[in-house]
C-alpha positions as a printed Julia matrix, in Angstrom:
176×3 Matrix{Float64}:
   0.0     0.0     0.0
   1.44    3.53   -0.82
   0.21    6.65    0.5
  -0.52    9.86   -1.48
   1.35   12.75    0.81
  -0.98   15.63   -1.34
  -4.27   14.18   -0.6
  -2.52   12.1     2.13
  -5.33    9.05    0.87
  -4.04    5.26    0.56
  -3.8     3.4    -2.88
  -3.76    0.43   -3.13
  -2.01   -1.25   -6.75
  -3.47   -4.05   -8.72
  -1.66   -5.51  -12.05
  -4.17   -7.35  -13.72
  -4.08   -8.83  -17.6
  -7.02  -10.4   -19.84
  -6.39   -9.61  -23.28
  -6.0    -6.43  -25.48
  -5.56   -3.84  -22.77
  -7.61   -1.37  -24.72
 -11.13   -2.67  -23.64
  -9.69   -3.83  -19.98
  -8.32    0.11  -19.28
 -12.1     1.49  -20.91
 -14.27   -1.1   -18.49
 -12.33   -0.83  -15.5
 -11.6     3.42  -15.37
 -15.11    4.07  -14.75
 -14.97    1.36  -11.87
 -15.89    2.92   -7.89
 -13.22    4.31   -6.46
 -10.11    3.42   -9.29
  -7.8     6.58   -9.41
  -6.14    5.73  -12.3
  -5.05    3.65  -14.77
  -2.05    3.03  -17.54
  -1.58    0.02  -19.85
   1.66   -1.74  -20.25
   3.66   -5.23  -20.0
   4.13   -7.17  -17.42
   4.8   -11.08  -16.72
   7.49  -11.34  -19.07
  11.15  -11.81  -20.36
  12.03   -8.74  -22.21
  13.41   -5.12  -20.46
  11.77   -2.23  -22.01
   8.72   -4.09  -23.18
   7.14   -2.38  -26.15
   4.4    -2.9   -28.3
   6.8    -4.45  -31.38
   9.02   -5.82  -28.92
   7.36   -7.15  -25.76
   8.59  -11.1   -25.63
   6.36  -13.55  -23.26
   4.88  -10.37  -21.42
   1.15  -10.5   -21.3
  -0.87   -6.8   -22.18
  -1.66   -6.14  -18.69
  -3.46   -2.64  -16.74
  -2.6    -0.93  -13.53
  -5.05   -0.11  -11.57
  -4.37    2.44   -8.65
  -7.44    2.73   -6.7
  -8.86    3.47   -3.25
  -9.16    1.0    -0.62
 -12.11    2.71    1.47
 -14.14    3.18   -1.97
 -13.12   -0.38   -3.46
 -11.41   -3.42   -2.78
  -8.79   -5.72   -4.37
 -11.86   -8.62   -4.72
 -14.04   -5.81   -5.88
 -11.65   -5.63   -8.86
 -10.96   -9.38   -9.82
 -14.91   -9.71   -9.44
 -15.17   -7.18  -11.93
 -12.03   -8.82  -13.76
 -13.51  -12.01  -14.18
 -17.0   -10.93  -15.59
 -15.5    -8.7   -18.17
 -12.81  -11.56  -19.94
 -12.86  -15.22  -20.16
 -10.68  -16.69  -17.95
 -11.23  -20.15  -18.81
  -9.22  -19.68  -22.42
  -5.78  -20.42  -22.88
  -4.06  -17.29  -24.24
  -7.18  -16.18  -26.05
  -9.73  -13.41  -25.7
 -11.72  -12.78  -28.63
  -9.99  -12.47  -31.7
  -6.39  -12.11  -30.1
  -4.57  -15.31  -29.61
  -1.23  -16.04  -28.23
   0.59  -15.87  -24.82
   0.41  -12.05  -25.14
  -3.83  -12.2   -24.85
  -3.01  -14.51  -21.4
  -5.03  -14.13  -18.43
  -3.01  -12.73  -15.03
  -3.39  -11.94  -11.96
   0.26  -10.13  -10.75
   0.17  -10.22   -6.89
   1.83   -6.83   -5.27
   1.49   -9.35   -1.67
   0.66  -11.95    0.32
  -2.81  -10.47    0.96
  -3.26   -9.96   -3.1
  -2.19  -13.58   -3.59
  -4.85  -15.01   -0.88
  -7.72  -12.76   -2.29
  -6.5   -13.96   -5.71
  -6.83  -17.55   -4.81
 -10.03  -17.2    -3.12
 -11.68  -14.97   -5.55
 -11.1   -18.42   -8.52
 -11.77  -20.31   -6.34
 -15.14  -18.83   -5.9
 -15.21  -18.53   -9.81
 -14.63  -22.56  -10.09
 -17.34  -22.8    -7.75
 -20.34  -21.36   -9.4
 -20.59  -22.9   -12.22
 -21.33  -20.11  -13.86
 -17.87  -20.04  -16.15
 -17.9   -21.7   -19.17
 -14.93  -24.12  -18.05
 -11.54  -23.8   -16.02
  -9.9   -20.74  -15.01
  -6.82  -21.01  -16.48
  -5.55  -17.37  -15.0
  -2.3   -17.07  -14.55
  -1.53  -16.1   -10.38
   1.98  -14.66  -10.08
   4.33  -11.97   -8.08
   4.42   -8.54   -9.61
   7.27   -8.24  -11.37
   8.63   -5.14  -13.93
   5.48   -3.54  -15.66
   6.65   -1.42  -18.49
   4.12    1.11  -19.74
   2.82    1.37  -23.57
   3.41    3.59  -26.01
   0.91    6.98  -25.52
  -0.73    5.8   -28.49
  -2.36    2.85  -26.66
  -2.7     4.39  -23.72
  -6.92    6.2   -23.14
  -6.89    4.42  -26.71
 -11.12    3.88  -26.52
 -11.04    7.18  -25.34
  -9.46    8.65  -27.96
 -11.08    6.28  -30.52
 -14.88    5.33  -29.23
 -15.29    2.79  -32.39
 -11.92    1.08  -32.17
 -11.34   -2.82  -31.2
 -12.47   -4.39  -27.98
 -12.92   -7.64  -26.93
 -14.26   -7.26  -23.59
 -17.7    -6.71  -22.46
 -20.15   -7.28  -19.61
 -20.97  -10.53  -19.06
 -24.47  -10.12  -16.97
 -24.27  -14.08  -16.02
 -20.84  -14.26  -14.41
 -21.94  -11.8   -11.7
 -19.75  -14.06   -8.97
 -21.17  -15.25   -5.6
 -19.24  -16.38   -2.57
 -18.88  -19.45   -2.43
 -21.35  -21.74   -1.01
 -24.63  -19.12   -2.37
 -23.7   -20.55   -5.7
């Protein structure tokens, strides 16, 4: 957790990747209480990621957000219903390791809320098959190019592969 000195508010940091980061960064900026967000690489083998030259990282988002107006479950709840999680390296039309879904734990505490939050997916049923997401320490996340970064902002028609998915609204285990 890192504190703000100016507005002296904590942040908390989640690293999060589940396909083209376009859509991710457009669904999950107008999420309660997330302060900001920047796409990027993470996950990978390559220093300096870029777009042309990003090696076995996976397009992943930061999310800085508030903990008193969200929570690190609030986000992989919102995570889960907004890629498939049960595809290997896949969402949509993107395919290869690249279009991976990840989960980058900044903790301990990430990692356990991580692990509880699929298992709670695997629970429910309500997931077309296995979650096949990817649960790993943070590593190096190396930020995109400005041109990808706001880029469904800056162009309202262009690709996306992520949507709502109104039936994988997750329940705790054991309401399922």
């Amino acid at each position: 957790m890192t504190t703000n000195i100016e507005t002296a508010a904590a942040t908390e940091t989640a690293l999060l990747a589940g396909g083209c980061f376009w859509g991710m960064q457009e669904l999950i900026r107008m999420q309660p209480g997330v302060l900001s967000t920047r796409v990027g690489y993470s996950g990978g083998d390559v220093d300096n990621a870029t777009y042309r030259n990003h090696g076995t990282h996976a397009e992943a988002i930061e999310i800085v957000f508030d903990p008193a107006q969200t929570s690190f479950r609030k986000m992989l709840e919102f995570f889960f219903q907004i890629h498939d999680p049960t595809t290997i390296d896949r969402q949509g039309n993107d395919r290869g390791a690249s279009y991976r879904s990840a989960i980058f734990h900044a903790s301990d505490e990430q990692r356990r809320i991580a692990e509880d939050t699929i298992a709670d997916v695997e629970a429910s049923g309500l997931w077309p098959g296995k979650v096949v997401t990817e649960l790993a320490p943070a590593g190096p996340f190396w930020q995109a190019e400005p041109e990808h970064q706001d880029y469904l902002q800056n162009y309202p028609t262009g690709y996306t592969c992520h949507f709502l998915r109104p039936g994988w609204i997750l329940p705790l285990r054991g309401e399922a």
